Short mmCIF file of C-alpha atoms in Angstrom, two decimals:
data_model
loop_
_atom_site.label_atom_id
_atom_site.label_comp_id
_atom_site.label_asym_id
_atom_site.label_seq_id
_atom_site.Cartn_x
_atom_site.Cartn_y
_atom_site.Cartn_z
CA MET M 1 106.48 3.21 53.58
CA GLY M 2 105.84 5.69 50.82
CA ILE M 3 103.73 7.87 53.13
CA TYR M 4 106.41 7.84 55.85
CA LYS M 5 109.14 8.95 53.45
CA SER M 6 106.90 11.76 52.19
CA TYR M 7 106.38 13.16 55.73
CA LYS M 8 110.11 12.77 56.50
CA ARG M 9 111.09 14.83 53.47
CA LYS M 10 108.63 17.58 54.42
CA TYR M 11 109.99 17.71 57.98
CA GLN M 12 113.60 17.90 56.81
CA ALA M 13 112.67 20.65 54.32
CA ARG M 14 110.96 22.66 57.09
CA LYS M 15 114.02 22.29 59.35
CA ALA M 16 116.32 23.44 56.60
CA ALA M 17 114.12 26.50 55.95
CA GLN M 18 114.12 27.43 59.65
CA LYS M 19 117.92 27.13 59.88
CA SER M 20 118.29 29.30 56.77
CA LEU M 21 115.91 31.94 58.25
CA GLU M 22 117.77 32.01 61.58
CA LYS M 23 121.08 32.33 59.77
CA ARG M 24 119.78 35.31 57.76
CA ARG M 25 118.38 36.94 60.97
CA ASN M 26 121.71 36.53 62.79
CA VAL M 27 123.54 38.10 59.90
CA THR M 28 121.06 41.04 59.87
CA ARG M 29 121.35 41.46 63.70
CA ASN M 30 125.12 41.39 63.62
CA ASN M 31 125.15 43.97 60.85
CA THR M 32 122.76 46.20 62.87
CA ILE M 33 124.93 45.86 65.99
CA LYS M 34 128.02 46.79 64.00
CA GLU M 35 126.22 49.83 62.58
CA ILE M 36 125.04 50.96 66.07
CA THR M 37 128.52 50.43 67.48
CA SER M 38 130.07 52.49 64.73
CA GLN M 39 127.53 55.27 65.37
CA LEU M 40 128.11 55.22 69.16
CA THR M 41 131.84 55.69 68.74
CA THR M 42 131.19 58.99 66.94
CA MET M 43 128.75 60.44 69.61
CA ASP M 44 129.69 62.84 72.48
CA GLN M 45 128.69 62.32 76.11
CA ASN M 46 125.36 64.22 75.95
CA GLN M 47 124.26 62.26 72.88
CA LEU M 48 125.19 59.00 74.61
CA ASN M 49 123.16 60.04 77.71
CA ASN M 50 120.14 60.90 75.60
CA THR M 51 120.45 57.63 73.70
CA LEU M 52 120.74 55.66 76.93
CA THR M 53 117.67 57.48 78.37
CA SER M 54 115.68 56.60 75.25
CA LEU M 55 116.76 52.96 75.41
CA LEU M 56 116.04 52.43 79.11
CA PRO M 57 112.46 51.58 80.07
CA LYS M 58 110.54 54.67 81.25
CA PRO M 59 109.10 54.51 84.79
CA SER M 60 105.44 55.36 85.49
CA VAL M 61 104.93 59.20 85.54
CA THR M 62 103.59 60.26 88.98
CA LYS M 63 103.27 63.54 90.84
CA GLU M 64 106.33 62.76 92.98
CA TYR M 65 108.31 61.83 89.87
CA ARG M 66 107.48 65.15 88.18
CA GLN M 67 108.34 67.11 91.35
CA ARG M 68 111.65 65.27 91.66
CA ASN M 69 112.56 66.02 88.02
CA LYS M 70 111.55 69.66 88.54
CA LEU M 71 113.76 69.86 91.65
CA ILE M 72 116.72 68.29 89.83
CA THR M 73 116.25 70.67 86.90
CA SER M 74 116.08 73.71 89.24
CA ILE M 75 119.28 72.65 91.01
CA GLN M 76 121.08 72.05 87.72
CA GLU M 77 120.07 75.52 86.48
CA LEU M 78 121.44 77.29 89.59
CA PRO M 79 124.49 79.54 89.11
CA ASP M 80 127.70 78.31 90.69
CA GLU M 81 127.65 81.00 93.38
CA GLU M 82 124.16 79.90 94.59
CA VAL M 83 124.95 76.19 94.89
CA PRO M 84 126.50 76.50 98.44
CA ALA M 85 123.44 78.46 99.61
CA ALA M 86 121.08 75.81 98.20
CA ASN M 87 123.10 73.04 99.83
CA HIS M 88 123.04 74.90 103.18
CA LEU M 89 119.27 75.49 102.83
CA VAL M 90 118.52 71.79 102.34
CA ALA M 91 120.86 70.87 105.22
CA THR M 92 119.45 73.36 107.77
CA MET M 93 115.69 73.54 107.01
CA ARG M 94 114.98 70.37 108.96
CA TYR M 95 113.22 69.54 112.22
CA PRO M 96 115.75 69.83 115.07
CA LYS M 97 114.01 67.31 117.35
CA GLY M 98 110.91 65.25 117.84
CA SER M 99 109.50 62.35 115.87
CA ASP M 100 110.32 64.13 112.59
CA SER M 101 113.88 65.00 113.60
CA GLY M 102 116.14 65.30 110.56
CA LYS M 103 113.29 65.53 108.06
CA LEU M 104 112.69 68.60 105.93
CA LEU M 105 110.31 71.24 107.34
CA SER M 106 106.72 71.08 106.14
CA PRO M 107 105.55 73.53 103.41
CA TYR M 108 103.40 75.31 106.04
CA LEU M 109 106.41 76.10 108.25
CA GLN M 110 108.49 77.09 105.22
CA LYS M 111 105.78 79.54 104.08
CA LYS M 112 105.47 80.93 107.61
CA ALA M 113 109.24 81.55 107.77
CA TYR M 114 109.17 83.19 104.33
CA ASN M 115 106.30 85.53 105.31
CA TYR M 116 108.16 86.59 108.46
CA ILE M 117 111.31 87.37 106.47
CA ALA M 118 109.34 89.22 103.77
CA ASN M 119 107.53 91.37 106.35
CA THR M 120 110.59 92.28 108.44
CA LEU M 121 113.64 92.15 106.14
CA TYR M 122 113.45 95.67 104.65
CA LYS M 123 111.64 97.39 107.51
CA PRO M 124 113.26 99.36 110.35
CA GLN M 125 112.97 98.14 113.93
CA SER M 126 112.70 94.51 112.84
CA SER M 127 115.49 93.12 114.96
CA ASN M 128 114.92 91.22 118.18
CA GLU M 129 116.37 94.04 120.28
CA SER M 130 114.16 96.70 118.70
CA LEU M 131 111.09 94.50 119.21
CA LYS M 132 112.01 94.07 122.86
CA ASP M 133 112.41 97.84 123.26
CA ALA M 134 109.05 98.45 121.60
CA LYS M 135 107.46 95.84 123.86
CA SER M 136 108.94 97.51 126.95
CA LYS M 137 107.64 100.92 125.85
CA LEU M 138 104.17 99.50 125.23
CA GLU M 139 104.17 97.83 128.65
CA LEU M 140 105.13 101.11 130.34
CA GLU M 141 102.44 102.99 128.41
CA ASN M 142 99.93 100.29 129.31
CA LYS M 143 100.79 100.60 133.01
CA LYS M 144 100.50 104.38 132.77
CA LEU M 145 97.09 104.15 131.12
CA HIS M 146 96.01 101.58 133.69
CA ARG M 147 96.97 103.93 136.51
CA GLN M 148 95.13 106.80 134.81
CA ASN M 149 92.08 104.59 134.36
CA ASN M 150 92.11 103.59 138.02
CA LYS M 151 92.51 107.25 138.98
CA LEU M 152 89.54 108.24 136.80
CA ILE M 153 87.46 105.40 138.24
CA GLY M 154 88.28 106.53 141.76
CA ARG M 155 87.52 110.12 140.89
CA THR M 156 84.22 109.12 139.29
CA ARG M 157 83.23 107.15 142.37
CA SER M 158 84.18 110.08 144.56
CA LEU M 159 82.14 112.49 142.44
CA GLY M 160 79.21 110.09 142.48
CA ALA M 161 79.40 109.89 146.25
CA GLN M 162 79.54 113.69 146.49
CA ILE M 163 76.50 114.05 144.23
CA GLY M 164 74.60 111.48 146.27
CA HIS M 165 75.61 113.25 149.47
CA LEU M 166 74.47 116.62 148.10
CA CYS M 167 71.14 115.14 146.98
CA ASN M 168 70.59 113.61 150.41
CA GLN M 169 71.63 116.86 152.07
CA LYS M 170 69.20 118.78 149.88
CA SER M 171 66.36 116.42 150.80
CA HIS M 172 67.34 116.72 154.44
CA HIS M 173 67.25 120.53 154.31
CA ILE M 174 63.86 120.49 152.60
CA SER M 175 62.58 118.22 155.35
CA LYS M 176 63.99 120.60 157.93
CA ILE M 177 62.24 123.57 156.32
CA ARG M 178 58.95 121.68 156.23
CA SER M 179 59.41 120.69 159.84
CA LEU M 180 60.14 124.29 160.76
CA VAL M 181 56.99 125.41 158.96
CA GLN M 182 54.92 122.82 160.82
CA LYS M 183 56.43 123.82 164.17
CA SER M 184 56.35 127.54 163.47
CA SER M 185 53.52 128.00 165.93
CA ILE M 186 55.72 126.90 168.82
CA MET M 187 59.03 128.34 167.50
CA THR M 188 60.09 131.83 168.32
CA GLU M 189 61.01 134.29 165.61
CA ASP M 190 64.65 134.41 166.71
CA ALA M 191 64.95 130.62 166.66
CA PHE M 192 63.46 130.51 163.16
CA LYS M 193 65.95 133.12 161.92
CA GLU M 194 68.89 131.25 163.43
CA LYS M 195 67.73 128.05 161.79
CA ILE M 196 67.45 129.77 158.40
CA LYS M 197 70.91 131.30 158.86
CA SER M 198 72.35 127.86 159.59
CA LEU M 199 70.97 126.66 156.26
CA PHE M 200 72.88 129.42 154.46
CA MET M 201 76.08 129.51 156.52
CA VAL M 202 77.94 126.64 158.20
CA ASN M 203 79.90 129.22 160.19
CA LYS M 204 80.72 132.91 159.83
CA ARG M 205 83.20 132.29 157.02
CA LYS M 206 81.89 129.22 155.20
CA TYR M 207 78.74 128.90 153.10
CA SER M 208 76.71 125.71 153.23
CA SER M 209 76.25 123.36 150.29
CA ASN M 210 72.60 124.38 150.20
CA THR M 211 73.66 127.97 149.45
CA VAL M 212 75.92 126.73 146.66
CA TRP M 213 73.01 124.78 145.15
CA LEU M 214 70.62 127.75 145.46
CA ALA M 215 73.01 130.27 143.86
CA THR M 216 74.06 128.00 140.98
CA SER M 217 70.42 127.05 140.30
CA ILE M 218 69.39 130.71 140.11
CA ALA M 219 72.26 131.32 137.66
CA GLN M 220 70.76 128.70 135.32
CA VAL M 221 67.36 130.42 135.09
CA GLY M 222 66.92 132.18 131.74
CA GLU M 223 69.71 134.59 130.81
CA ILE M 224 70.39 135.97 134.28
CA SER M 225 73.87 137.39 134.89
CA MET M 226 76.23 136.52 137.74
CA ARG M 227 75.74 139.92 139.32
CA SER M 228 71.95 139.53 139.21
CA THR M 229 72.29 136.04 140.71
CA VAL M 230 74.20 137.48 143.66
CA GLU M 231 71.51 140.13 144.19
CA CYS M 232 68.71 137.54 144.00
CA THR M 233 70.44 135.32 146.58
CA LYS M 234 70.82 138.31 148.91
CA LEU M 235 67.14 139.21 148.50
CA ILE M 236 66.07 135.65 149.37
CA TYR M 237 68.27 135.75 152.48
CA GLU M 238 66.87 139.13 153.53
CA PHE M 239 63.30 137.96 152.87
CA LEU M 240 63.71 134.92 155.14
CA THR M 241 65.75 136.53 157.92
CA GLU M 242 64.77 140.23 157.60
CA GLU M 243 68.49 141.01 157.84
CA SER M 244 71.25 141.80 155.37
CA PRO M 245 73.94 139.11 155.11
CA GLN M 246 77.09 139.94 157.06
CA ASN M 247 79.41 138.28 154.52
CA CYS M 248 78.26 139.49 151.11
CA LEU M 249 78.36 136.90 148.35
CA SER M 250 80.66 138.11 145.57
CA THR M 251 80.55 137.41 141.84
CA SER M 252 84.03 135.82 141.96
CA THR M 253 82.83 133.33 144.56
CA LEU M 254 79.77 132.56 142.45
CA HIS M 255 82.01 132.09 139.41
CA THR M 256 84.07 129.55 141.37
CA TRP M 257 80.94 127.68 142.55
CA HIS M 258 79.47 127.64 139.09
CA LYS M 259 82.71 126.32 137.60
CA ASP M 260 83.09 123.59 140.24
CA VAL M 261 79.48 122.42 139.98
CA SER M 262 79.65 122.44 136.18
CA GLN M 263 82.87 120.42 136.29
CA ILE M 264 81.27 117.84 138.59
CA TYR M 265 78.27 117.65 136.26
CA ILE M 266 80.48 117.27 133.17
CA ASN M 267 82.76 114.68 134.81
CA ASN M 268 79.72 112.64 135.83
CA HIS M 269 78.46 112.63 132.25
CA ILE M 270 81.93 111.88 130.82
CA SER M 271 82.20 108.84 133.13
CA GLN M 272 78.87 107.60 131.70
CA ILE M 273 80.11 108.28 128.16
CA ALA M 274 83.34 106.35 128.85
CA ASN M 275 81.32 103.29 129.88
CA ALA M 276 79.01 103.50 126.86
CA PRO M 277 79.72 101.29 123.80
CA VAL M 278 79.62 104.27 121.39
CA PHE M 279 79.11 108.03 121.52
CA GLY M 280 78.73 110.99 119.18
CA ILE M 281 79.80 114.62 119.15
CA MET M 282 78.20 117.86 118.08
CA VAL M 283 80.63 120.48 116.76
CA ASP M 284 80.05 124.12 115.93
CA GLU M 285 82.08 127.30 115.60
CA SER M 286 81.34 130.98 115.37
CA THR M 287 83.28 134.17 114.79
CA ARG M 288 82.92 137.10 117.15
CA GLY M 289 85.04 139.87 115.66
CA GLU M 290 88.59 138.57 115.59
CA ILE M 291 87.85 135.75 118.06
CA LYS M 292 86.76 132.35 116.73
CA ASN M 293 84.92 130.22 119.30
CA PHE M 294 84.82 126.43 119.06
CA VAL M 295 82.19 124.36 120.90
CA LEU M 296 82.18 120.56 121.35
CA CYS M 297 79.31 118.60 122.91
CA TYR M 298 79.14 114.87 123.68
CA GLN M 299 75.98 112.88 123.06
CA VAL M 300 75.25 109.36 124.27
CA TRP M 301 72.27 107.17 125.08
CA ASP M 302 71.66 106.53 128.79
CA GLU M 303 70.62 102.88 129.10
CA LYS M 304 69.49 103.31 132.69
CA GLU M 305 67.22 106.32 132.16
CA GLN M 306 66.42 105.40 128.52
CA MET M 307 67.04 108.92 127.33
CA PRO M 308 69.84 110.79 125.50
CA ILE M 309 72.55 112.70 127.35
CA VAL M 310 74.08 115.80 125.76
CA THR M 311 76.71 117.84 127.57
CA MET M 312 79.05 120.60 126.45
CA SER M 313 82.63 119.68 127.28
CA CYS M 314 84.81 122.10 125.35
CA LEU M 315 84.71 125.84 124.62
CA LYS M 316 87.96 127.13 123.11
CA ASP M 317 89.31 130.00 121.03
CA ILE M 318 90.82 128.68 117.80
CA PRO M 319 93.11 130.54 115.36
CA LYS M 320 91.33 129.40 112.16
CA CYS M 321 88.00 127.89 111.12
CA ASN M 322 89.22 125.16 108.74
CA SER M 323 89.04 121.37 108.55
CA GLU M 324 92.62 120.78 109.76
CA THR M 325 92.19 122.92 112.91
CA VAL M 326 88.75 121.48 113.75
CA SER M 327 89.84 117.83 113.36
CA ASN M 328 92.96 118.39 115.52
CA ILE M 329 90.96 120.17 118.26
CA VAL M 330 88.37 117.36 118.34
CA ILE M 331 91.05 114.64 118.63
CA GLN M 332 92.85 116.61 121.35
CA SER M 333 89.65 117.22 123.35
CA ILE M 334 88.57 113.55 123.24
CA GLN M 335 92.02 112.42 124.38
CA GLU M 336 92.12 115.00 127.19
CA ASP M 337 88.76 113.73 128.48
CA GLY M 338 90.15 110.18 128.64
CA LEU M 339 87.67 108.72 126.14
CA ASP M 340 88.26 105.95 123.61
CA ILE M 341 88.43 107.76 120.29
CA THR M 342 87.45 104.61 118.36
CA LYS M 343 83.99 104.73 120.01
CA CYS M 344 83.19 108.07 118.34
CA ILE M 345 80.88 107.10 115.44
CA LEU M 346 78.87 110.26 114.78
CA TRP M 347 79.40 113.96 114.08
CA VAL M 348 76.53 116.45 114.03
CA THR M 349 77.60 119.64 112.23
CA ASP M 350 76.35 122.40 110.00
CA ASN M 351 76.69 122.14 106.22
CA THR M 352 79.75 124.35 105.67
CA ALA M 353 82.24 123.11 103.06
CA TYR M 354 85.16 122.50 105.42
CA MET M 355 82.88 120.36 107.62
CA SER M 356 80.95 118.39 104.99
CA SER M 357 83.54 117.81 102.23
CA ASP M 358 84.14 114.12 101.50
CA LYS M 359 87.82 114.59 100.62
CA ASN M 360 89.25 117.31 102.87
CA GLY M 361 86.42 117.97 105.33
CA ALA M 362 86.92 117.90 109.09
CA VAL M 363 85.13 114.53 109.43
CA SER M 364 87.17 113.00 106.59
CA LEU M 365 90.47 114.19 108.13
CA PHE M 366 89.35 112.89 111.55
CA ASN M 367 88.77 109.41 110.06
CA LYS M 368 92.15 109.44 108.30
CA LYS M 369 94.06 110.48 111.44
CA THR M 370 92.28 108.06 113.83
CA GLY M 371 91.56 105.14 111.51
CA THR M 372 87.83 105.24 112.29
CA SER M 373 84.69 105.26 110.11
CA THR M 374 82.78 108.14 111.64
CA PHE M 375 79.83 109.46 109.64
CA ARG M 376 78.29 112.93 109.64
CA ILE M 377 74.71 114.14 110.08
CA GLY M 378 74.11 117.68 108.85
CA CYS M 379 71.80 120.19 110.49
CA GLY M 380 68.48 119.92 108.60
CA LEU M 381 67.45 123.54 109.12
CA HIS M 382 70.80 124.82 107.89
CA ILE M 383 70.66 122.58 104.80
CA ILE M 384 67.09 123.69 103.98
CA GLN M 385 68.10 127.35 104.40
CA ILE M 386 71.02 126.87 101.97
CA ILE M 387 68.73 125.10 99.45
CA PHE M 388 66.12 127.88 99.55
CA ASN M 389 68.74 130.62 99.29
CA HIS M 390 70.32 128.99 96.23
CA PHE M 391 66.92 128.33 94.64
CA GLU M 392 65.67 131.88 95.16
CA GLN M 393 68.91 133.31 93.78
CA GLU M 394 68.65 131.12 90.67
CA ALA M 395 64.90 131.73 90.22
CA PHE M 396 64.59 135.41 91.13
CA GLY M 397 68.15 136.75 91.17
CA LYS M 398 70.00 138.24 94.10
CA ILE M 399 67.95 140.64 96.15
CA SER M 400 69.46 144.08 96.48
CA THR M 401 70.58 144.89 99.99
CA GLY M 402 69.84 148.59 99.56
CA PHE M 403 66.70 150.56 98.74
CA SER M 404 65.06 149.60 95.42
CA ARG M 405 61.82 150.70 93.71
CA LYS M 406 61.64 147.52 91.63
CA LEU M 407 59.07 144.96 92.75
CA HIS M 408 60.58 141.59 93.58
CA PRO M 409 58.78 138.25 94.15
CA TYR M 410 60.46 137.40 97.41
CA ASN M 411 58.24 134.53 98.50
CA LEU M 412 58.21 131.22 96.64
CA LEU M 413 54.85 130.07 98.03
CA TYR M 414 53.25 133.41 97.12
CA LEU M 415 54.57 133.05 93.56
CA ALA M 416 53.27 129.45 93.23
CA TRP M 417 49.83 130.50 94.50
CA ASN M 418 49.49 133.34 92.01
CA LEU M 419 50.76 131.26 89.09
CA HIS M 420 48.14 128.58 89.74
CA ASP M 421 45.33 130.97 90.71
CA GLY M 422 42.18 130.26 88.67
CA TYR M 423 43.22 126.76 87.50
CA ASN M 424 40.22 124.41 87.46
CA SER M 425 38.54 121.78 85.31
CA SER M 426 36.95 124.38 82.98
CA ASP M 427 40.26 126.22 82.33
CA LYS M 428 42.42 123.44 80.93
CA ASP M 429 43.76 125.57 78.08
CA LYS M 430 45.28 128.07 80.50
CA PRO M 431 46.52 126.07 83.50
CA LEU M 432 48.74 128.91 84.68
CA ASN M 433 47.92 132.51 85.38
CA GLY M 434 49.78 133.85 82.39
CA PHE M 435 48.92 137.47 83.12
CA PHE M 436 50.64 137.38 86.48
CA ALA M 437 53.60 135.46 85.04
CA ARG M 438 54.10 138.05 82.28
CA LYS M 439 53.77 140.89 84.77
CA MET M 440 56.53 139.39 86.96
CA THR M 441 59.57 140.16 84.79
CA PHE M 442 62.99 140.42 86.23
#
């Protein structure tokens, strides 16, 4: 019994201590609540919101949560006048139909719309009507170029057929002449003369194509003049027929033939250049008194014959020999010949400043005006001549153009030979001919 009473007293003492502790805790909690309540009554709305945010449990911080808070903050910081625009933006930038109807547009589509607005907002001719007008103009220009291209193709085919016909006719005439030679034993002299006349004249007023070929070929031999070509053609006719021609060939007629044949030849080459992937040009100019002549030649590689083609296409009188004039004339000539200017990748020129300058040279201006990357190859002989002239002027001084009694070392190789004359393995102390060097004073 004594043990039981001892345990009972300990239990009752423990219970009493717990009740006393709970009572003290409740008093402390009530006092804390009263203190918090008194503090809350003195706070404004922002302080209450901050206090509530600190008391509420914080959600897990994710990427979407941060983006949402950033969006809310951006909207709250907007000025009052921009709030309707932001509301309209969120309401309208949504898919109009489809499976995503009503949802906001994707970031890709939003960026695409922004880029379109940024590229067209402050630029002229950005409206739908102006774009339609520009499209119509481009379509008309495209049709015009297509017609011109078809016309050039037809003309090229026609010229090719004419060239083939002339070649066949030439071969046929040569065969006829050979046949006449073989049958000369049974042909009378009058018949032979009539046959030769028929090769020169189709009728009394019209020359044959063989005569055109003969006269233009003679004009290309050496430096023969047009008048001499006419005389040579007459002599050949008189030699074969023993008669003077009734209708004398004139220089004006020969000029016309030469111009027509040259034009056919140039057009044939230009058609090949137009079909080539790239081409180059060779440009030069010269001054004859007050007249300044400009020459332009095309150069291209013939894939069929495996050889280069070079033909002169332009010979004009220009007012000035400067980079601006040369670049404009080249662009104009290429466009007039119907060639694609972007295929021009090479210029071959001399080494004058207005041709070779990297900033304001003719090639540099041509690239700026056409948007191409054409490069230039200078004439090697002209460059070497300029180098030697500058070197000799620096080494020996400028040579007098008039009469002078003063000896002048005009030849660089002659000078080098004399300076090194006598140099060998036994003369190492005097490797140069000092006597000659001292004698040559300027």
